[in-house]
Amino acid sequence: MTDRVLELLRTRPDLADLAAFPFDFDISRACHVEAVHLASGASLEPIAGDDTGGTYFLCGGTAVLHASSDGHASLLADSVSEALEILVRLPWWCENVSAELDEEGLLAAVQEGDDEAREEFAPELDAQRAALTAGLGLPDRPLTELHALAESATRRTEPDHLLLNSDELCAYQLEDSYRQPLRDIVLAPGRAALERLRSGDPAVREEAAADPVLRAGALRAARSDRHDGDLPLLRFLLERENDIRTERFEERWLAAMLVGFYGQDDDVPLLRAATAGQITDSAGAVEWARTEEARRPENEFTWIDLAQRQGRVEHARTALIRLLDDTGPDAGRLRDLSRALERLGDHAQAARAQFNLLSLQDAPEDRAREASVLARLERHKGDLPAAARALDRARSALDAFPPGKRLGLGRLITEQHLELTLAAAESGADELARATMTHARHLLAGIAKESAKALSALSTRARWTVARLPSGNASRAIPDGAGTSSPGIS
């Protein structure tokens, strides 16, 4: 459904001209300087431009995002109507407008800017503003309310309106003052639960007992805001973590650490159970807690992981993309980002991190391993030619291995060839499927002498790949003999 104000601008040239000048919302410039998209995947439609090369976008059919030509983007308003209200009544030339001003101060600031605009380029500003406001049916709300709407929109740019360059996948910038730290966002539920636990609220004890994510937040909050009287509730949380014994050990460790700091003899059995026998007395509990706290500091990935567990996927994605944009030639950080983005399901951003990681590898073994991971990510992203190029790099690195050392990574890389063969055949890329399967056969031949068992397993996998190929593709995509015997072996 088309926005009412946008429809008016598109059907009333007189109103469109007024919006374009002097208010710099020109629907004839509805194009951007580069291809862009929202990280969230929501729809994005350019609807107008300004005279500096910036663009106004309609996001998800309602909200308006402004992107400048120099790489900044922020949410302007929740509708086109609100956006025009802001642009007409708090126009770009009013530089002294701020949140600290009351209604009288805002009126004075706008008047000052208007006086300069009338003198320099818009002598008929009052008539133009009145005509556009009436023609679009814009409300006459207090300037303080209007300014608050604009500020609120900008603060809600992230995570749902994070704008990306579609080629490089880097994010547009947003002033730090408008970005809320992820730590504060994900800790808010835990802080609230912690306060209720401290009050002795039995309802929240039951809720925390049943909700591992809420317990995680409460424990993280307790780590950063410690009270002398927290020991009973920390015991309760640790007992619950001990009872559940999930694959996630972080909260059990954290609860044990927080209880251990109190150094109570009565807690030693509980702590021994939580730490697999590492704690045997109260003095040791305090020392262990101090050591563990220093060894396991909280970092950006702590909050990203908690955001994912809370279902805040876009918050996690935004944080990871911002981290990736700010990461230089740091192999460890790039590896962490690549794996975290893959777990999130963002294979395009994961491949970006992995590509940079691969460029830092000097040892053939490391190049082969990371190239194989890149091939997997590119395939999941849907870029099969890029996956094939990554496998080219993996094979090249594998060729540098000394004899007898190719088995482990050779198997891994061969499996990636088989996966790509299947994906290529299913997508109709028969030539790529044929070429990739040929490489797989050569890899199998190369590692045959190192392990007959490994060869048998891979040959079975090759036959399974051929069996899964779409009807009619196998004969066209796969060389004769591939998957029906040990490929390439006499």
Short mmCIF file of C-alpha atoms in Angstrom, two decimals:
data_model
loop_
_atom_site.label_atom_id
_atom_site.label_comp_id
_atom_site.label_asym_id
_atom_site.label_seq_id
_atom_site.Cartn_x
_atom_site.Cartn_y
_atom_site.Cartn_z
CA MET A 1 0.00 0.00 0.00
CA THR A 2 1.46 3.35 -1.10
CA ASP A 3 1.98 5.98 1.58
CA ARG A 4 -0.62 8.77 1.25
CA VAL A 5 1.92 11.61 1.25
CA LEU A 6 4.22 9.79 -1.16
CA GLU A 7 1.28 9.22 -3.52
CA LEU A 8 0.43 12.92 -3.38
CA LEU A 9 3.99 13.87 -4.28
CA ARG A 10 3.97 11.42 -7.18
CA THR A 11 0.65 12.66 -8.57
CA ARG A 12 0.92 16.38 -7.81
CA PRO A 13 3.88 17.98 -9.63
CA ASP A 14 3.27 21.30 -7.85
CA LEU A 15 3.71 19.65 -4.45
CA ALA A 16 6.69 17.63 -5.68
CA ASP A 17 8.39 20.84 -6.84
CA LEU A 18 7.88 22.46 -3.44
CA ALA A 19 9.25 19.41 -1.64
CA ALA A 20 12.31 19.46 -3.92
CA PHE A 21 12.92 23.17 -3.41
CA PRO A 22 13.55 24.52 -0.95
CA PHE A 23 13.13 21.47 1.32
CA ASP A 24 15.47 19.17 -0.65
CA PHE A 25 13.21 16.10 -0.89
CA ASP A 26 13.31 15.49 -4.64
CA ILE A 27 11.36 12.48 -5.90
CA SER A 28 13.00 12.84 -9.33
CA ARG A 29 16.29 11.79 -7.70
CA ALA A 30 15.09 8.45 -6.41
CA CYS A 31 18.38 6.62 -6.96
CA HIS A 32 21.49 6.09 -4.88
CA VAL A 33 25.17 6.39 -5.72
CA GLU A 34 25.77 2.67 -5.13
CA ALA A 35 23.91 -0.59 -4.65
CA VAL A 36 22.74 -0.99 -1.05
CA HIS A 37 20.48 -3.22 1.02
CA LEU A 38 19.36 -3.62 4.62
CA ALA A 39 21.25 -6.17 6.72
CA SER A 40 17.91 -7.40 8.06
CA GLY A 41 16.73 -8.27 4.55
CA ALA A 42 13.69 -5.97 4.78
CA SER A 43 12.54 -4.22 1.62
CA LEU A 44 14.30 -1.02 0.60
CA GLU A 45 12.94 1.41 -1.99
CA PRO A 46 14.59 4.72 -2.99
CA ILE A 47 11.86 7.38 -3.05
CA ALA A 48 13.71 10.71 -3.21
CA GLY A 49 17.11 12.33 -3.16
CA ASP A 50 18.78 15.51 -1.99
CA ASP A 51 21.18 17.85 -3.78
CA THR A 52 24.27 16.42 -2.08
CA GLY A 53 23.83 12.93 -3.52
CA GLY A 54 21.98 11.55 -0.51
CA THR A 55 18.92 9.33 -0.83
CA TYR A 56 15.70 8.78 1.08
CA PHE A 57 14.60 5.14 1.26
CA LEU A 58 11.29 3.58 2.21
CA CYS A 59 12.06 0.65 4.52
CA GLY A 60 9.59 -2.18 4.88
CA GLY A 61 6.98 -0.03 3.15
CA THR A 62 6.70 2.48 6.01
CA ALA A 63 9.79 3.99 7.67
CA VAL A 64 12.09 6.51 5.96
CA LEU A 65 15.88 6.10 6.04
CA HIS A 66 18.28 8.77 4.81
CA ALA A 67 21.66 7.72 3.41
CA SER A 68 24.29 10.29 2.58
CA SER A 69 26.72 10.01 -0.31
CA ASP A 70 29.65 9.82 2.14
CA GLY A 71 28.59 6.60 3.87
CA HIS A 72 26.31 7.67 6.75
CA ALA A 73 22.73 6.46 7.20
CA SER A 74 20.08 7.02 9.84
CA LEU A 75 16.37 6.51 10.28
CA LEU A 76 14.56 9.81 9.77
CA ALA A 77 10.95 8.97 10.57
CA ASP A 78 8.40 6.19 10.90
CA SER A 79 6.44 7.37 7.84
CA VAL A 80 6.78 9.61 4.80
CA SER A 81 4.32 12.02 6.39
CA GLU A 82 6.51 12.40 9.50
CA ALA A 83 9.61 12.69 7.33
CA LEU A 84 8.13 15.60 5.34
CA GLU A 85 6.95 17.22 8.56
CA ILE A 86 10.50 17.15 9.91
CA LEU A 87 12.07 18.35 6.67
CA VAL A 88 9.55 21.20 6.24
CA ARG A 89 9.34 22.48 9.80
CA LEU A 90 12.87 21.64 11.01
CA PRO A 91 14.71 22.07 7.72
CA TRP A 92 18.36 21.40 7.02
CA TRP A 93 19.38 25.02 7.24
CA CYS A 94 18.36 25.32 10.91
CA GLU A 95 21.73 24.35 12.36
CA ASN A 96 21.10 25.52 15.93
CA VAL A 97 18.22 23.12 16.63
CA SER A 98 18.94 20.77 19.57
CA ALA A 99 17.16 18.55 22.08
CA GLU A 100 18.09 20.92 24.92
CA LEU A 101 15.80 23.67 23.59
CA ASP A 102 12.21 24.14 24.75
CA GLU A 103 9.40 25.18 22.39
CA GLU A 104 10.32 28.83 22.54
CA GLY A 105 13.97 28.08 21.94
CA LEU A 106 13.19 25.83 18.96
CA LEU A 107 10.93 28.50 17.44
CA ALA A 108 13.73 31.02 17.78
CA ALA A 109 16.30 28.66 16.25
CA VAL A 110 14.05 27.89 13.28
CA GLN A 111 13.28 31.60 12.82
CA GLU A 112 16.99 32.39 12.77
CA GLY A 113 17.66 29.75 10.14
CA ASP A 114 14.64 30.83 8.10
CA ASP A 115 15.82 34.43 8.06
CA GLU A 116 19.12 33.35 6.53
CA ALA A 117 17.36 31.08 4.03
CA ARG A 118 15.04 33.88 2.88
CA GLU A 119 18.00 36.17 2.38
CA GLU A 120 20.24 33.68 0.61
CA PHE A 121 18.07 31.43 -1.59
CA ALA A 122 14.36 31.21 -0.60
CA PRO A 123 12.74 34.65 -0.42
CA GLU A 124 9.24 33.09 -0.63
CA LEU A 125 9.92 30.48 2.05
CA ASP A 126 6.83 31.25 4.16
CA ALA A 127 4.44 30.85 1.25
CA GLN A 128 6.21 27.71 0.04
CA ARG A 129 6.08 26.11 3.49
CA ALA A 130 2.39 26.97 3.91
CA ALA A 131 1.47 25.61 0.48
CA LEU A 132 3.32 22.32 0.95
CA THR A 133 2.01 21.83 4.50
CA ALA A 134 -1.58 22.41 3.39
CA GLY A 135 -1.26 20.39 0.20
CA LEU A 136 0.14 17.35 2.02
CA GLY A 137 -2.16 17.76 5.01
CA LEU A 138 0.74 17.83 7.47
CA PRO A 139 -0.17 18.37 11.15
CA ASP A 140 0.91 21.42 13.14
CA ARG A 141 2.36 19.70 16.21
CA PRO A 142 4.71 21.42 18.70
CA LEU A 143 8.30 21.60 17.54
CA THR A 144 9.50 19.90 20.71
CA GLU A 145 7.32 16.89 19.90
CA LEU A 146 8.47 16.87 16.28
CA HIS A 147 12.13 17.08 17.27
CA ALA A 148 11.63 14.25 19.77
CA LEU A 149 10.13 12.10 17.00
CA ALA A 150 13.18 12.71 14.82
CA GLU A 151 15.60 11.94 17.66
CA SER A 152 13.70 8.77 18.56
CA ALA A 153 13.79 7.55 14.98
CA THR A 154 17.55 8.09 14.68
CA ARG A 155 18.15 6.16 17.91
CA ARG A 156 16.19 3.25 16.42
CA THR A 157 18.29 3.03 13.27
CA GLU A 158 19.98 -0.08 14.59
CA PRO A 159 19.47 -2.93 14.34
CA ASP A 160 16.57 -3.16 11.88
CA HIS A 161 17.70 -0.38 9.52
CA LEU A 162 21.42 -1.09 9.23
CA LEU A 163 22.35 -0.17 5.65
CA LEU A 164 25.04 -2.14 3.80
CA ASN A 165 27.02 -1.56 0.65
CA SER A 166 25.88 -4.50 -1.48
CA ASP A 167 29.27 -5.08 -3.11
CA GLU A 168 31.62 -4.85 -0.14
CA LEU A 169 29.00 -5.62 2.57
CA CYS A 170 30.36 -2.85 4.82
CA ALA A 171 27.85 -0.96 6.97
CA TYR A 172 27.00 2.71 6.66
CA GLN A 173 28.05 4.77 9.66
CA LEU A 174 25.86 6.05 12.48
CA GLU A 175 27.01 8.56 15.09
CA ASP A 176 28.07 6.81 18.30
CA SER A 177 25.69 8.95 20.37
CA TYR A 178 22.76 7.29 18.62
CA ARG A 179 23.99 3.72 19.12
CA GLN A 180 22.96 1.81 22.24
CA PRO A 181 25.66 -0.59 23.53
CA LEU A 182 24.65 -4.21 22.99
CA ARG A 183 25.75 -4.99 26.55
CA ASP A 184 23.06 -2.68 27.95
CA ILE A 185 20.40 -4.13 25.68
CA VAL A 186 20.99 -7.78 26.52
CA LEU A 187 21.63 -7.21 30.22
CA ALA A 188 18.37 -5.30 30.77
CA PRO A 189 16.19 -8.44 31.33
CA GLY A 190 18.85 -9.96 33.60
CA ARG A 191 19.17 -6.80 35.65
CA ALA A 192 15.43 -6.67 36.14
CA ALA A 193 15.33 -10.35 37.13
CA LEU A 194 18.25 -9.85 39.52
CA GLU A 195 16.47 -7.02 41.31
CA ARG A 196 13.35 -9.16 41.67
CA LEU A 197 15.42 -12.07 42.98
CA ARG A 198 16.98 -9.76 45.54
CA SER A 199 13.52 -8.70 46.68
CA GLY A 200 12.63 -12.33 47.35
CA ASP A 201 9.91 -12.48 44.70
CA PRO A 202 8.96 -16.20 44.53
CA ALA A 203 7.48 -15.80 41.06
CA VAL A 204 10.82 -14.78 39.56
CA ARG A 205 12.56 -17.73 41.26
CA GLU A 206 10.21 -20.06 39.43
CA GLU A 207 10.70 -18.15 36.20
CA ALA A 208 14.48 -18.24 36.51
CA ALA A 209 14.42 -21.92 37.41
CA ALA A 210 12.61 -22.67 34.15
CA ASP A 211 14.40 -20.23 31.82
CA PRO A 212 18.13 -20.80 31.16
CA VAL A 213 18.43 -17.59 29.13
CA LEU A 214 16.98 -15.52 31.95
CA ARG A 215 19.39 -17.19 34.38
CA ALA A 216 22.27 -16.35 32.06
CA GLY A 217 21.26 -12.70 32.04
CA ALA A 218 20.80 -12.58 35.81
CA LEU A 219 24.22 -14.13 36.39
CA ARG A 220 25.89 -11.70 33.98
CA ALA A 221 24.14 -8.84 35.77
CA ALA A 222 25.27 -10.19 39.16
CA ARG A 223 28.86 -10.31 37.95
CA SER A 224 28.85 -6.60 37.11
CA ASP A 225 26.70 -5.48 40.08
CA ARG A 226 27.74 -7.41 43.19
CA HIS A 227 25.94 -7.12 46.50
CA ASP A 228 27.08 -8.67 49.77
CA GLY A 229 23.67 -10.24 50.28
CA ASP A 230 23.54 -12.05 46.93
CA LEU A 231 24.95 -15.39 48.15
CA PRO A 232 21.55 -17.12 48.72
CA LEU A 233 20.24 -16.27 45.27
CA LEU A 234 23.59 -17.18 43.67
CA ARG A 235 23.45 -20.55 45.42
CA PHE A 236 19.97 -21.04 44.01
CA LEU A 237 21.15 -20.24 40.47
CA LEU A 238 24.19 -22.54 40.81
CA GLU A 239 22.07 -25.39 42.14
CA ARG A 240 19.79 -25.01 39.14
CA GLU A 241 22.74 -25.02 36.72
CA ASN A 242 24.13 -28.12 38.42
CA ASP A 243 20.76 -29.85 38.14
CA ILE A 244 20.28 -29.05 34.44
CA ARG A 245 23.82 -29.89 33.24
CA THR A 246 23.27 -28.72 29.67
CA GLU A 247 25.97 -28.67 27.02
CA ARG A 248 26.46 -24.98 27.84
CA PHE A 249 28.83 -24.71 30.79
CA GLU A 250 29.32 -20.92 30.84
CA GLU A 251 26.54 -20.19 33.32
CA ARG A 252 27.52 -23.07 35.62
CA TRP A 253 31.10 -21.76 35.63
CA LEU A 254 29.92 -18.18 36.20
CA ALA A 255 27.60 -19.12 39.04
CA ALA A 256 30.38 -21.18 40.64
CA MET A 257 32.78 -18.28 40.35
CA LEU A 258 30.35 -15.86 41.99
CA VAL A 259 29.57 -18.29 44.83
CA GLY A 260 33.26 -19.16 45.21
CA PHE A 261 34.18 -15.54 45.96
CA TYR A 262 32.31 -15.79 49.27
CA GLY A 263 34.62 -18.61 50.46
CA GLN A 264 31.99 -20.42 52.56
CA ASP A 265 32.73 -23.94 53.81
CA ASP A 266 29.11 -24.97 53.36
CA ASP A 267 29.35 -24.26 49.63
CA VAL A 268 32.34 -26.50 48.95
CA PRO A 269 30.30 -29.63 47.98
CA LEU A 270 28.18 -27.54 45.60
CA LEU A 271 31.28 -25.96 44.08
CA ARG A 272 33.09 -29.29 43.81
CA ALA A 273 30.20 -30.68 41.80
CA ALA A 274 30.09 -27.61 39.55
CA THR A 275 33.84 -27.62 38.82
CA ALA A 276 34.40 -31.35 38.37
CA GLY A 277 36.37 -31.54 41.61
CA GLN A 278 38.64 -28.53 41.07
CA ILE A 279 37.45 -26.93 44.34
CA THR A 280 38.09 -28.92 47.52
CA ASP A 281 38.05 -26.27 50.27
CA SER A 282 36.82 -22.72 50.88
CA ALA A 283 40.25 -21.07 50.56
CA GLY A 284 40.76 -22.81 47.26
CA ALA A 285 37.33 -21.64 46.15
CA VAL A 286 38.29 -17.98 46.54
CA GLU A 287 41.59 -18.45 44.73
CA TRP A 288 39.90 -20.42 41.93
CA ALA A 289 37.25 -17.71 41.53
CA ARG A 290 39.86 -14.97 41.27
CA THR A 291 41.88 -16.92 38.73
CA GLU A 292 38.85 -17.76 36.61
CA GLU A 293 37.56 -14.19 36.58
CA ALA A 294 40.91 -12.95 35.28
CA ARG A 295 41.11 -15.78 32.75
CA ARG A 296 37.60 -15.37 31.35
CA PRO A 297 36.86 -11.67 30.85
CA GLU A 298 33.62 -10.61 29.22
CA ASN A 299 33.97 -9.24 25.70
CA GLU A 300 31.89 -8.34 22.66
CA PHE A 301 31.19 -11.99 21.89
CA THR A 302 29.72 -12.48 25.38
CA TRP A 303 26.93 -10.05 24.54
CA ILE A 304 26.54 -11.25 20.97
CA ASP A 305 26.01 -14.81 22.19
CA LEU A 306 23.49 -13.66 24.80
CA ALA A 307 21.67 -11.57 22.17
CA GLN A 308 21.28 -14.66 19.97
CA ARG A 309 19.99 -16.72 22.86
CA GLN A 310 17.45 -13.99 23.61
CA GLY A 311 16.26 -14.05 20.00
CA ARG A 312 17.78 -10.65 19.21
CA VAL A 313 19.21 -11.86 15.92
CA GLU A 314 19.44 -8.44 14.26
CA HIS A 315 21.18 -6.97 17.30
CA ALA A 316 23.75 -9.77 17.10
CA ARG A 317 24.14 -9.35 13.35
CA THR A 318 24.64 -5.58 13.66
CA ALA A 319 27.29 -6.00 16.37
CA LEU A 320 29.17 -8.62 14.33
CA ILE A 321 29.12 -6.53 11.14
CA ARG A 322 30.33 -3.44 13.02
CA LEU A 323 33.13 -5.50 14.57
CA LEU A 324 34.10 -6.92 11.18
CA ASP A 325 34.18 -3.45 9.62
CA ASP A 326 36.57 -2.31 12.37
CA THR A 327 38.83 -5.39 12.30
CA GLY A 328 42.21 -5.15 10.60
CA PRO A 329 44.70 -7.96 9.86
CA ASP A 330 43.90 -9.86 13.05
CA ALA A 331 43.63 -13.56 12.22
CA GLY A 332 42.20 -14.61 15.58
CA ARG A 333 39.48 -11.96 15.54
CA LEU A 334 38.59 -12.68 11.89
CA ARG A 335 38.27 -16.40 12.64
CA ASP A 336 35.98 -15.70 15.60
CA LEU A 337 33.85 -13.36 13.47
CA SER A 338 33.65 -15.81 10.59
CA ARG A 339 32.47 -18.64 12.83
CA ALA A 340 30.03 -16.41 14.76
CA LEU A 341 28.47 -15.07 11.56
CA GLU A 342 28.16 -18.59 10.17
CA ARG A 343 26.36 -19.72 13.34
CA LEU A 344 24.04 -16.76 12.88
CA GLY A 345 23.29 -17.93 9.34
CA ASP A 346 24.80 -14.87 7.64
CA HIS A 347 27.02 -16.73 5.18
CA ALA A 348 27.75 -13.64 3.08
CA GLN A 349 29.29 -11.72 5.98
CA ALA A 350 30.98 -14.88 7.24
CA ALA A 351 32.57 -15.34 3.80
CA ARG A 352 33.79 -11.72 3.92
CA ALA A 353 35.53 -12.37 7.23
CA GLN A 354 36.86 -15.72 6.00
CA PHE A 355 38.25 -14.23 2.78
CA ASN A 356 40.25 -11.72 4.81
CA LEU A 357 41.36 -14.46 7.18
CA LEU A 358 42.58 -16.62 4.29
CA SER A 359 44.70 -13.76 2.96
CA LEU A 360 46.68 -13.77 6.22
CA GLN A 361 47.68 -17.45 6.12
CA ASP A 362 51.31 -18.25 5.31
CA ALA A 363 51.56 -21.97 6.07
CA PRO A 364 50.16 -24.33 3.38
CA GLU A 365 48.21 -26.29 6.00
CA ASP A 366 46.51 -23.12 7.28
CA ARG A 367 45.77 -21.91 3.74
CA ALA A 368 44.24 -25.23 2.80
CA ARG A 369 42.07 -25.38 5.91
CA GLU A 370 40.78 -21.81 5.71
CA ALA A 371 40.23 -22.03 1.95
CA SER A 372 38.08 -25.12 2.53
CA VAL A 373 36.00 -23.18 5.07
CA LEU A 374 35.65 -20.31 2.60
CA ALA A 375 34.41 -22.74 -0.05
CA ARG A 376 31.73 -24.01 2.34
CA LEU A 377 30.59 -20.47 3.16
CA GLU A 378 30.50 -19.38 -0.47
CA ARG A 379 28.47 -22.45 -1.36
CA HIS A 380 25.96 -21.79 1.42
CA LYS A 381 25.83 -18.16 0.31
CA GLY A 382 24.86 -19.40 -3.15
CA ASP A 383 27.96 -18.19 -5.01
CA LEU A 384 29.09 -21.48 -6.53
CA PRO A 385 31.82 -19.99 -8.78
CA ALA A 386 33.34 -18.30 -5.71
CA ALA A 387 33.21 -21.64 -3.89
CA ALA A 388 35.07 -23.22 -6.80
CA ARG A 389 37.73 -20.49 -6.67
CA ALA A 390 38.19 -21.14 -2.97
CA LEU A 391 38.66 -24.84 -3.65
CA ASP A 392 41.25 -23.96 -6.29
CA ARG A 393 43.21 -22.22 -3.53
CA ALA A 394 42.72 -25.18 -1.20
CA ARG A 395 44.10 -27.63 -3.79
CA SER A 396 47.02 -25.34 -4.51
CA ALA A 397 47.90 -25.26 -0.83
CA LEU A 398 47.45 -29.01 -0.55
CA ASP A 399 49.94 -29.52 -3.38
CA ALA A 400 52.61 -27.93 -1.16
CA PHE A 401 52.16 -30.60 1.53
CA PRO A 402 54.98 -33.14 1.86
CA PRO A 403 54.16 -36.73 0.92
CA GLY A 404 52.23 -38.59 3.57
CA LYS A 405 50.73 -35.45 5.13
CA ARG A 406 47.66 -34.92 2.95
CA LEU A 407 45.22 -37.34 4.50
CA GLY A 408 43.30 -35.23 7.03
CA LEU A 409 42.89 -32.03 5.08
CA GLY A 410 42.73 -33.96 1.83
CA ARG A 411 39.60 -35.74 3.05
CA LEU A 412 38.06 -32.45 4.17
CA ILE A 413 38.78 -30.72 0.87
CA THR A 414 37.55 -33.69 -1.14
CA GLU A 415 34.27 -33.65 0.78
CA GLN A 416 33.86 -29.97 -0.08
CA HIS A 417 34.35 -30.83 -3.75
CA LEU A 418 31.61 -33.43 -3.53
CA GLU A 419 29.26 -30.98 -1.83
CA LEU A 420 29.93 -28.39 -4.52
CA THR A 421 29.45 -30.98 -7.26
CA LEU A 422 25.99 -31.76 -5.92
CA ALA A 423 25.05 -28.09 -5.49
CA ALA A 424 26.24 -27.25 -9.00
CA ALA A 425 24.36 -30.13 -10.58
CA GLU A 426 21.17 -29.27 -8.69
CA SER A 427 21.40 -25.68 -9.90
CA GLY A 428 21.95 -26.71 -13.52
CA ALA A 429 25.64 -25.66 -13.60
CA ASP A 430 26.70 -28.88 -15.32
CA GLU A 431 30.10 -27.66 -16.48
CA LEU A 432 31.04 -26.60 -12.94
CA ALA A 433 29.75 -29.90 -11.56
CA ARG A 434 31.81 -31.87 -14.09
CA ALA A 435 34.98 -29.89 -13.43
CA THR A 436 34.58 -30.11 -9.64
CA MET A 437 33.97 -33.86 -9.70
CA THR A 438 37.06 -34.30 -11.85
CA HIS A 439 39.11 -32.49 -9.20
CA ALA A 440 37.53 -34.69 -6.54
CA ARG A 441 38.66 -37.81 -8.41
CA HIS A 442 42.20 -36.50 -8.63
CA LEU A 443 42.21 -35.71 -4.93
CA LEU A 444 41.03 -39.22 -4.17
CA ALA A 445 43.83 -40.63 -6.30
CA GLY A 446 46.35 -38.43 -4.52
CA ILE A 447 45.49 -39.59 -1.03
CA ALA A 448 44.83 -43.23 -1.94
CA LYS A 449 48.25 -44.41 -0.87
CA GLU A 450 47.93 -42.83 2.57
CA SER A 451 44.89 -44.70 3.84
CA ALA A 452 42.77 -47.38 2.28
CA LYS A 453 40.09 -46.81 4.93
CA ALA A 454 39.85 -43.11 4.16
CA LEU A 455 39.68 -43.85 0.45
CA SER A 456 36.83 -46.29 0.99
CA ALA A 457 34.85 -43.74 2.99
CA LEU A 458 35.35 -41.02 0.39
CA SER A 459 34.52 -43.36 -2.47
CA THR A 460 31.26 -44.20 -0.70
CA ARG A 461 30.60 -40.48 -0.33
CA ALA A 462 31.27 -39.99 -4.05
CA ARG A 463 28.76 -42.73 -4.95
CA TRP A 464 26.23 -41.12 -2.55
CA THR A 465 26.78 -37.76 -4.27
CA VAL A 466 26.09 -39.21 -7.68
CA ALA A 467 22.99 -40.98 -6.37
CA ARG A 468 21.57 -37.68 -5.09
CA LEU A 469 22.09 -35.83 -8.36
CA PRO A 470 18.88 -34.71 -10.11
CA SER A 471 17.59 -37.13 -12.71
CA GLY A 472 19.40 -36.71 -16.01
CA ASN A 473 22.23 -34.61 -14.55
CA ALA A 474 24.56 -37.39 -13.50
CA SER A 475 25.48 -38.48 -17.00
CA ARG A 476 26.04 -34.88 -18.11
CA ALA A 477 27.77 -33.54 -15.03
CA ILE A 478 29.86 -36.44 -13.78
CA PRO A 479 32.74 -38.07 -15.66
CA ASP A 480 32.43 -41.76 -16.47
CA GLY A 481 33.23 -43.99 -13.55
CA ALA A 482 32.95 -41.32 -10.85
CA GLY A 483 31.26 -42.81 -7.85
CA THR A 484 30.86 -46.31 -9.28
CA SER A 485 34.34 -47.42 -8.30
CA SER A 486 37.32 -45.99 -6.54
CA PRO A 487 37.75 -42.88 -8.75
CA GLY A 488 41.08 -42.48 -10.37
CA ILE A 489 42.43 -45.75 -8.88
CA SER A 490 43.59 -48.65 -11.02
#
